[in-house]
């Protein structure tokens, strides 16, 4: 009897998604050099109507999803934002708005609160105006962000300050912590950026040194030990690690992103992989999550190569990030090269080395640069 | 803890019963706690109209059990220290 099971394909347990991220648009008034968005984002058009977003939320909620992130690009640029927040709240999602704080009149803040928004994650690039402008290529960003943060607190919204750390601002960690506390943040996330999309393109201008990182960690720990009113999270950049992160808690296990054109992804950058991803305009969320080839592709471990296949840590990190493996080795089944067991680990260490001596200037994430990158790719592939 | 004061779920959290998980869950930014049966029963009574004493009274009656008082107090103290619940000013 048991013999008949031997030839069966591996049984993949599919648990429902818990975390849904709606990327309402890839337009953004800021041009941050570290953005994880795809280099060819100019190709992604806003094609989801309000009703489309409503249906996605209803279907995901029916499957058991509880957390909703509303992001982009800049979600404040979507005219249906308030209706989407209200719908999400009516469905009993826990709502997180992930925003730059730039792109809408400040009067939107009380309306977001009235629509039932639970929490705002506000991106802050620096504790000063000059550095903020340098990173975002936007002259009013700093003032707009300060006003947005104040309005959130005045209206009783929970405020999380997210700060993305690179070589451009790592020396300001202490000042950024002070500022977040002064703004009344309930939490501060100090996220050393991970190198995808625009960040990977700009890595030579962005990657801090190990010494800078150690100092930033020490400053953060000093704050944590001495004052406790604001919780501080510190995300370590994986280029300095020897084991990969358990990316997305495992492919297709927890997390679902919907792009502005309706494409469904198991992680924010999955469409950099040579896979075909389904669109919510054609399929239900349930069919996409349970049955699509793309969402099943890296479930389980039968896709793994060595050293992952026989690694005793494969249940812990699932071989790391597929997008990073593909970006750095051109093989999406490889171990994440962050891992010291990977045959490609030298690619990571040499990128770290190279960035130390590079004087490359970062490229801003904007539509013109994106279109130039698309044009260059086409030219190369035609040769 | 102040046993006469009214208790409510912290406005920054969200408490709800999830059919799919068969339990009460407490949601917070990017996270979730699945509550045990008794924790769920206690938290769901923190609705801004009852104090610790009131909650003990209600649960004692519901489960016909006089011995639950100290467990309820212990849980509520834990919940207060985690900011899951707050004293509610009526």
Short mmCIF file of N, CA and C in Angstrom, two decimals, chain A residues 158 187 231, chain B residues 1-3 5-16 24-28 33 35 38-53 55-56 59 71-89:
data_model
loop_
_atom_site.label_atom_id
_atom_site.label_comp_id
_atom_site.label_asym_id
_atom_site.label_seq_id
_atom_site.Cartn_x
_atom_site.Cartn_y
_atom_site.Cartn_z
N UNK A 158 -1.17 55.69 15.12
CA UNK A 158 0.08 55.09 15.55
C UNK A 158 1.15 55.37 14.48
N UNK A 187 7.28 53.28 17.26
CA UNK A 187 8.38 52.38 16.95
C UNK A 187 9.31 53.08 15.95
N UNK A 231 10.24 51.68 20.90
CA UNK A 231 10.87 50.42 20.51
C UNK A 231 11.70 50.63 19.24
N UNK B 1 -2.23 45.94 39.98
CA UNK B 1 -3.11 46.66 39.06
C UNK B 1 -4.28 47.29 39.81
N UNK B 2 -4.92 48.26 39.16
CA UNK B 2 -6.05 48.94 39.79
C UNK B 2 -7.35 48.21 39.39
N UNK B 3 -7.87 47.47 40.35
CA UNK B 3 -8.91 46.50 40.01
C UNK B 3 -10.29 47.10 39.77
N UNK B 5 -10.72 49.98 37.99
CA UNK B 5 -10.71 50.82 36.78
C UNK B 5 -11.17 50.04 35.55
N UNK B 6 -11.83 50.76 34.64
CA UNK B 6 -12.31 50.12 33.41
C UNK B 6 -11.14 49.79 32.48
N UNK B 7 -11.27 48.69 31.78
CA UNK B 7 -10.20 48.23 30.89
C UNK B 7 -10.67 48.17 29.43
N UNK B 8 -9.77 48.52 28.53
CA UNK B 8 -10.09 48.46 27.10
C UNK B 8 -8.87 48.00 26.33
N UNK B 9 -9.11 47.39 25.16
CA UNK B 9 -8.00 47.01 24.28
C UNK B 9 -7.35 48.30 23.79
N UNK B 10 -6.03 48.35 23.81
CA UNK B 10 -5.26 49.48 23.28
C UNK B 10 -5.69 49.76 21.84
N UNK B 11 -6.01 51.03 21.57
CA UNK B 11 -6.52 51.43 20.27
C UNK B 11 -5.56 51.10 19.12
N UNK B 12 -4.28 50.95 19.43
CA UNK B 12 -3.30 50.64 18.37
C UNK B 12 -3.25 49.15 18.03
N UNK B 13 -3.94 48.35 18.82
CA UNK B 13 -4.05 46.92 18.53
C UNK B 13 -5.45 46.64 17.99
N UNK B 14 -5.66 45.44 17.53
CA UNK B 14 -6.97 45.07 17.02
C UNK B 14 -7.24 43.63 17.46
N UNK B 15 -8.33 43.46 18.20
CA UNK B 15 -8.69 42.13 18.71
C UNK B 15 -9.88 41.60 17.92
N UNK B 16 -9.78 40.39 17.43
CA UNK B 16 -10.92 39.81 16.73
C UNK B 16 -10.88 38.29 16.74
N UNK B 24 -9.26 33.76 19.15
CA UNK B 24 -9.08 35.21 19.10
C UNK B 24 -7.64 35.51 18.74
N UNK B 25 -7.45 36.54 17.91
CA UNK B 25 -6.09 36.99 17.63
C UNK B 25 -5.98 38.47 17.99
N UNK B 26 -4.77 38.87 18.34
CA UNK B 26 -4.49 40.28 18.61
C UNK B 26 -3.50 40.73 17.53
N UNK B 27 -3.94 41.74 16.77
CA UNK B 27 -3.12 42.21 15.65
C UNK B 27 -2.41 43.50 16.03
N UNK B 28 -1.20 43.64 15.57
CA UNK B 28 -0.41 44.86 15.75
C UNK B 28 0.44 45.03 14.50
N UNK B 33 -0.74 37.89 17.49
CA UNK B 33 -0.65 36.92 18.58
C UNK B 33 -1.92 36.08 18.56
N UNK B 35 -4.38 34.01 20.64
CA UNK B 35 -4.66 33.92 22.07
C UNK B 35 -5.22 32.55 22.43
N UNK B 38 -8.65 30.85 27.13
CA UNK B 38 -8.96 31.69 28.30
C UNK B 38 -8.50 33.13 28.09
N UNK B 39 -7.33 33.32 27.45
CA UNK B 39 -6.86 34.69 27.18
C UNK B 39 -7.85 35.41 26.26
N UNK B 40 -8.37 34.71 25.27
CA UNK B 40 -9.35 35.29 24.36
C UNK B 40 -10.63 35.69 25.09
N UNK B 41 -11.10 34.81 25.99
CA UNK B 41 -12.31 35.11 26.77
C UNK B 41 -12.12 36.38 27.60
N UNK B 42 -10.95 36.50 28.22
CA UNK B 42 -10.69 37.67 29.08
C UNK B 42 -10.55 38.94 28.23
N UNK B 43 -9.71 38.85 27.18
CA UNK B 43 -9.47 40.04 26.35
C UNK B 43 -10.76 40.56 25.72
N UNK B 44 -11.63 39.64 25.31
CA UNK B 44 -12.85 40.09 24.63
C UNK B 44 -13.79 40.83 25.58
N UNK B 45 -13.54 40.72 26.88
CA UNK B 45 -14.37 41.47 27.84
C UNK B 45 -13.77 42.84 28.16
N UNK B 46 -12.54 43.09 27.68
CA UNK B 46 -11.92 44.40 27.88
C UNK B 46 -12.48 45.37 26.85
N UNK B 47 -13.71 45.81 27.07
CA UNK B 47 -14.40 46.60 26.05
C UNK B 47 -14.70 48.03 26.52
N UNK B 48 -14.03 48.43 27.60
CA UNK B 48 -14.21 49.80 28.07
C UNK B 48 -15.39 49.98 29.02
N UNK B 49 -16.16 48.90 29.27
CA UNK B 49 -17.31 49.02 30.18
C UNK B 49 -17.13 48.21 31.46
N UNK B 50 -16.03 47.43 31.52
CA UNK B 50 -15.84 46.56 32.67
C UNK B 50 -14.47 46.75 33.30
N UNK B 51 -14.40 46.55 34.60
CA UNK B 51 -13.13 46.57 35.33
C UNK B 51 -12.65 45.13 35.51
N UNK B 52 -11.49 45.01 36.14
CA UNK B 52 -10.98 43.69 36.47
C UNK B 52 -12.00 42.91 37.30
N UNK B 53 -12.56 43.58 38.31
CA UNK B 53 -13.56 42.93 39.16
C UNK B 53 -14.78 42.48 38.35
N UNK B 55 -14.88 41.78 35.17
CA UNK B 55 -14.51 40.68 34.27
C UNK B 55 -14.47 39.36 35.04
N UNK B 56 -13.90 39.41 36.25
CA UNK B 56 -13.86 38.20 37.09
C UNK B 56 -15.28 37.72 37.38
N UNK B 59 -16.88 36.12 34.23
CA UNK B 59 -16.32 34.82 33.86
C UNK B 59 -16.63 33.75 34.91
N UNK B 71 -6.10 33.79 38.17
CA UNK B 71 -5.64 33.62 36.78
C UNK B 71 -5.99 34.85 35.94
N UNK B 72 -7.18 35.37 36.15
CA UNK B 72 -7.62 36.55 35.40
C UNK B 72 -6.71 37.74 35.73
N UNK B 73 -6.45 37.94 37.01
CA UNK B 73 -5.59 39.06 37.43
C UNK B 73 -4.19 38.91 36.83
N UNK B 74 -3.69 37.69 36.88
CA UNK B 74 -2.34 37.45 36.34
C UNK B 74 -2.29 37.78 34.85
N UNK B 75 -3.31 37.33 34.11
CA UNK B 75 -3.32 37.61 32.67
C UNK B 75 -3.46 39.10 32.40
N UNK B 76 -4.35 39.77 33.14
CA UNK B 76 -4.57 41.20 32.88
C UNK B 76 -3.31 42.02 33.19
N UNK B 77 -2.59 41.62 34.22
CA UNK B 77 -1.34 42.33 34.54
C UNK B 77 -0.33 42.16 33.41
N UNK B 78 -0.27 40.94 32.90
CA UNK B 78 0.62 40.66 31.76
C UNK B 78 0.20 41.50 30.54
N UNK B 79 -1.09 41.53 30.27
CA UNK B 79 -1.61 42.27 29.11
C UNK B 79 -1.34 43.77 29.25
N UNK B 80 -1.48 44.28 30.50
CA UNK B 80 -1.18 45.70 30.74
C UNK B 80 0.30 45.99 30.48
N UNK B 81 1.16 45.09 30.96
CA UNK B 81 2.60 45.35 30.81
C UNK B 81 3.02 45.26 29.34
N UNK B 82 2.26 44.52 28.53
CA UNK B 82 2.57 44.46 27.10
C UNK B 82 1.84 45.53 26.30
N UNK B 83 1.10 46.41 26.99
CA UNK B 83 0.31 47.47 26.34
C UNK B 83 -0.82 46.93 25.47
N UNK B 84 -1.21 45.67 25.66
CA UNK B 84 -2.34 45.14 24.87
C UNK B 84 -3.64 45.81 25.32
N UNK B 85 -3.71 46.09 26.62
CA UNK B 85 -4.90 46.76 27.16
C UNK B 85 -4.46 48.00 27.94
N UNK B 86 -5.41 48.92 28.12
CA UNK B 86 -5.12 50.15 28.86
C UNK B 86 -6.29 50.44 29.80
N UNK B 87 -6.02 51.27 30.81
CA UNK B 87 -7.14 51.74 31.65
C UNK B 87 -7.95 52.71 30.80
N UNK B 88 -9.25 52.55 30.86
CA UNK B 88 -10.13 53.33 30.01
C UNK B 88 -10.81 54.41 30.84
N UNK B 89 -10.62 55.67 30.44
CA UNK B 89 -11.28 56.77 31.15
C UNK B 89 -12.67 56.94 30.55
#
